[in-house]
Structure formats: structure tokens, C-alpha cells
């Protein structure tokens, strides 16, 4: 029950980095000799080499990554190994390791999210001229460019990156030197260890330093929200690849056949991304629940933080990575998307806008258009098929130019407001997205 090494062994690199920084500082402050420091450094590097080579034997009896490494070090170098833990506790040690690990992991995740953003921009450039119905309430609403739809995800991912960066900035403070909870009588230089490990500085309060796991909650909350975005994409890919929509065909590597129904191509990967979102929500609730009601300072409950944190980070990275490969392998059925714009009344708003531009109050224009659409449905007609004479039965304000205004292409081209779907706007939006990616590099 006490052992966590099965989960926390992956912190070994951070644990050794922390010990190198701590022993370096102890020697600089005259707490241990330079001879001991050199022995400790040599021993830690040897341990690191064995872990990397896969020849390090992890022992459950030694509980966690910290005790495993320290006891192997002492076995190898003797008394000097026992001096490493002077002025330190596993409480500040583990908090330091996890923060270091998370900061490094966030950097990898931000890179992965940038690659996914790039995949969206690439796809928007490749097929973005396609026109499809935009939906509200999953009802065909107004025609939009595919590029515009794809760039919506670019924005979501940009906010996800921003949240991870915010979390990184608050995580990147050093607990090292807080010792068990109260600080230590030794003349530590916490600025030096913080700087050597790349932290912004030492944490101000020793109790907070060992008790705080806010950074784990912040990260997992940001990961959960990023997963919401990936899950919405997964859902759209599931819908769009259904026979009912047939807007997209997934690459074979991202779908499977059914073992019994030969006609089927199941969108497994988008479904799994959607499904794995549940794990990350669970991780977030687990962390919040572990922390709730804990008295200061360190409590063993905190050992339960790592499984949830690691799972959230691993799941997010997996999903981002797979989607980055899935997107370029999508084939859009551009003709089918365009045809879906003909069946409904996706340019009905353009009729109302037309009347409103000719000074009919919009509410009245909306009413006239509603009657017109009702008539079309009864007569099985579409808006672009109507003659001017038929339009004028509903309002004398209609003139010949309405015939052009109700075409799907004119509708898209008309939405020129900032952030809108008009091709001229989207062309600029793509350039801006590219520039933002280049700037972030
Ligand atoms: N394995 C422990 C954890 O992950 C390390 C800290 C143990 N501290 C203690 N006082 N028992 O939280």
C-alpha cells in the first residue's frame, strides 16, 4: 500500500537532477565537503546510466523513486551517499520532482498542440474552399467555408496552449529547501538550487511548498478542457463520416471494419478520443477530491496525485498526436458538402437580410421570409429556384438582384464582418494563423 515506485519511477530524471542541484548547493555552502559532493555526483550519474540502460533494479520494499535511488547510491559510494539527504525531506523532494516533470511535460505538450494547429491550417489551405452548411442545433443554418470551420479549432487549441502556459508559470517555483515542512537550520541557498533547476525562484512559504498541489489541479483542468475540444472534433468526425452526412472519409489507419458487417467502416480513433476524455475528467475529480479537507502540511494522501496527473498528461499527448496524423489523412467529399447546402434553406437569412437592407424592419423581413420558406416547403421548391415573380408575391420590395443574393456562394461571400466566413476574410485569417504559428516558434 505504501509503495508508489510503480507509478513514480518515471520521475527518476527529475529526482536525480534535484539531488545534483541540492548536493552542489550543500557543498557550496560548506555543509558537505567537495569530496562528498563529487562522490555523490559520480554515483548519481552512474545510477542514471543504469536506469537508462534498463539494468537498474527497482524495489517495492524501498517504496518510491526517491528511496530507490538514494539507497542504490549509498550502496555504491558509502557514507557520502548518506549525506545527500542533509537539510532535505522527501516532502520537498517529491514536490520538486513533480513540478520539474510537469514543466517539462507542458513544454512537450505545447509543441504537440502547435503541430496539431499546423495540421488544421494545412488542411484549411488544402480543402478550405469547400462550402458546407454551418449548423446550429445540428440543423442546417447558414453556408460556411470548410476552412472557417477548421480554423475554429485553431482558436480553441490556442486557448489551450495559453492555459498550459499560465499553469507552467505558477508551477515553475521551487519547493526545495522547505525540508519536511518548517525549513531547516542549515545555511541553504534556495535561490541557487531554484536557478540551477530552471525554476523562477524558491517558494515563499515552507508549509505551502510541501502541501501545495494546485499546479496539478490547474494542469489537469486545462487538460480536461483541451480534451473537451478534441472530443468535440472526435464527435464531428464521427458524424461527418456517417453515411447520413458522408462529408468525410477517414484514412484506413484510423478506422476499422466490422467483424460481421462488411459494409462498415467504423471511426474508432475519433470515438476513442471522445471516450478518453472521460478519463481526464476522472483524473481532475480524483485530484480535487484528494486535496479537499487535507490539513497542512504534507499528508501521505498526496502520493495519490501522480497517477491522475500522469494519466491526464499521457492521455492528452496521445490524443493530440494521433489527431495530428489523422487530419491530413481525411478525404472530404466536397461535392456532397455543397449539395447539402441545396436541400435546406440555408440562404433564408440572406432573403431577410436583403429585405432589411431595403429598409424593411428586420422583424418584418424575418416574417415575410418565414412565409416564403413555408410556401417553398409546401410546393417542394428551393430558394434559388424561385422566379422574381414568385418572390414578389410575398413582398413588392423584391427586385431582380434577389435571385443572385439567395445563391449559396453569394451568401458565403456576403459574410464579410470581422471573424466571418467570407472567402476574403478567411484568406486573411489563414495568413494570420500561419503568422501566429511562426511567431510562436
Ligand atoms: N512517495 C511519496 C509521495 O509521493 C514521497 C513523500 C513521502 N513523504 C513522507 N513523509 N512519507 O508523496
mmCIF file with all atom_site columns, C-alpha atoms and ligand atoms in Angstrom, residues 2-5 8 11 62-67 89-95 98 180 213 298-306, ligand 1:
data_model
loop_
_atom_site.group_PDB
_atom_site.id
_atom_site.type_symbol
_atom_site.label_atom_id
_atom_site.label_alt_id
_atom_site.label_comp_id
_atom_site.label_asym_id
_atom_site.label_entity_id
_atom_site.label_seq_id
_atom_site.pdbx_PDB_ins_code
_atom_site.Cartn_x
_atom_site.Cartn_y
_atom_site.Cartn_z
_atom_site.occupancy
_atom_site.B_iso_or_equiv
_atom_site.pdbx_formal_charge
_atom_site.auth_seq_id
_atom_site.auth_comp_id
_atom_site.auth_asym_id
_atom_site.auth_atom_id
_atom_site.pdbx_PDB_model_num
ATOM   1  C CA . UNK A 1 2   ? 2.854  2.354  0.830   1.00 0.00 ? 2   UNK A CA 1
ATOM   2  C CA . UNK A 1 3   ? 4.796  1.669  -2.335  1.00 0.00 ? 3   UNK A CA 1
ATOM   3  C CA . UNK A 1 4   ? 4.467  4.162  -5.162  1.00 0.00 ? 4   UNK A CA 1
ATOM   4  C CA . UNK A 1 5   ? 7.533  3.187  -7.162  1.00 0.00 ? 5   UNK A CA 1
ATOM   5  C CA . UNK A 1 8   ? 6.690  7.399  -9.636  1.00 0.00 ? 8   UNK A CA 1
ATOM   6  C CA . UNK A 1 11  ? 10.305 10.787 -12.096 1.00 0.00 ? 11  UNK A CA 1
ATOM   7  C CA . UNK A 1 62  ? 12.120 0.779  -0.959  1.00 0.00 ? 62  UNK A CA 1
ATOM   8  C CA . UNK A 1 63  ? 8.695  2.367  -1.526  1.00 0.00 ? 63  UNK A CA 1
ATOM   9  C CA . UNK A 1 64  ? 9.341  5.144  -4.001  1.00 0.00 ? 64  UNK A CA 1
ATOM   10 C CA . UNK A 1 65  ? 11.683 6.560  -6.621  1.00 0.00 ? 65  UNK A CA 1
ATOM   11 C CA . UNK A 1 66  ? 13.470 8.712  -4.036  1.00 0.00 ? 66  UNK A CA 1
ATOM   12 C CA . UNK A 1 67  ? 14.411 5.879  -1.659  1.00 0.00 ? 67  UNK A CA 1
ATOM   13 C CA . UNK A 1 89  ? 12.925 15.707 3.191   1.00 0.00 ? 89  UNK A CA 1
ATOM   14 C CA . UNK A 1 90  ? 11.070 13.543 0.749   1.00 0.00 ? 90  UNK A CA 1
ATOM   15 C CA . UNK A 1 91  ? 8.302  16.100 1.194   1.00 0.00 ? 91  UNK A CA 1
ATOM   16 C CA . UNK A 1 92  ? 10.133 18.923 -0.546  1.00 0.00 ? 92  UNK A CA 1
ATOM   17 C CA . UNK A 1 93  ? 11.918 16.411 -2.782  1.00 0.00 ? 93  UNK A CA 1
ATOM   18 C CA . UNK A 1 94  ? 8.753  14.925 -4.276  1.00 0.00 ? 94  UNK A CA 1
ATOM   19 C CA . UNK A 1 95  ? 7.119  18.317 -4.752  1.00 0.00 ? 95  UNK A CA 1
ATOM   20 C CA . UNK A 1 98  ? 6.718  16.591 -9.801  1.00 0.00 ? 98  UNK A CA 1
ATOM   21 C CA . UNK A 1 180 ? 9.792  18.409 5.904   1.00 0.00 ? 180 UNK A CA 1
ATOM   22 C CA . UNK A 1 213 ? -0.667 20.636 -5.459  1.00 0.00 ? 213 UNK A CA 1
ATOM   23 C CA . UNK A 1 298 ? 2.309  17.072 3.766   1.00 0.00 ? 298 UNK A CA 1
ATOM   24 C CA . UNK A 1 299 ? -0.019 14.089 4.098   1.00 0.00 ? 299 UNK A CA 1
ATOM   25 C CA . UNK A 1 300 ? 0.503  10.700 2.519   1.00 0.00 ? 300 UNK A CA 1
ATOM   26 C CA . UNK A 1 301 ? -2.727 11.200 0.571   1.00 0.00 ? 301 UNK A CA 1
ATOM   27 C CA . UNK A 1 302 ? -0.630 13.412 -1.680  1.00 0.00 ? 302 UNK A CA 1
ATOM   28 C CA . UNK A 1 303 ? 1.144  10.352 -3.019  1.00 0.00 ? 303 UNK A CA 1
ATOM   29 C CA . UNK A 1 304 ? -2.096 9.682  -4.918  1.00 0.00 ? 304 UNK A CA 1
ATOM   30 C CA . UNK A 1 305 ? -1.584 12.822 -7.014  1.00 0.00 ? 305 UNK A CA 1
ATOM   31 C CA . UNK A 1 306 ? 0.811  11.269 -9.503  1.00 0.00 ? 306 UNK A CA 1
HETATM 32 N N1 . LIG B 2 .   ? 6.306  8.816  -2.261  1.00 0.00 ? 1   LIG B N1 1
HETATM 33 C C1 . LIG B 2 .   ? 5.927  9.970  -1.510  1.00 0.00 ? 1   LIG B C1 1
HETATM 34 C C2 . LIG B 2 .   ? 4.902  10.792 -2.306  1.00 0.00 ? 1   LIG B C2 1
HETATM 35 O O1 . LIG B 2 .   ? 4.791  10.558 -3.451  1.00 0.00 ? 1   LIG B O1 1
HETATM 36 C C3 . LIG B 2 .   ? 7.112  10.825 -1.210  1.00 0.00 ? 1   LIG B C3 1
HETATM 37 C C4 . LIG B 2 .   ? 6.976  11.659 0.015   1.00 0.00 ? 1   LIG B C4 1
HETATM 38 C C5 . LIG B 2 .   ? 6.921  10.800 1.215   1.00 0.00 ? 1   LIG B C5 1
HETATM 39 N N2 . LIG B 2 .   ? 6.974  11.594 2.417   1.00 0.00 ? 1   LIG B N2 1
HETATM 40 C C6 . LIG B 2 .   ? 6.734  11.057 3.605   1.00 0.00 ? 1   LIG B C6 1
HETATM 41 N N3 . LIG B 2 .   ? 6.800  11.861 4.624   1.00 0.00 ? 1   LIG B N3 1
HETATM 42 N N4 . LIG B 2 .   ? 6.397  9.813  3.754   1.00 0.00 ? 1   LIG B N4 1
HETATM 43 O O2 . LIG B 2 .   ? 4.213  11.634 -1.781  1.00 0.00 ? 1   LIG B O2 1
#
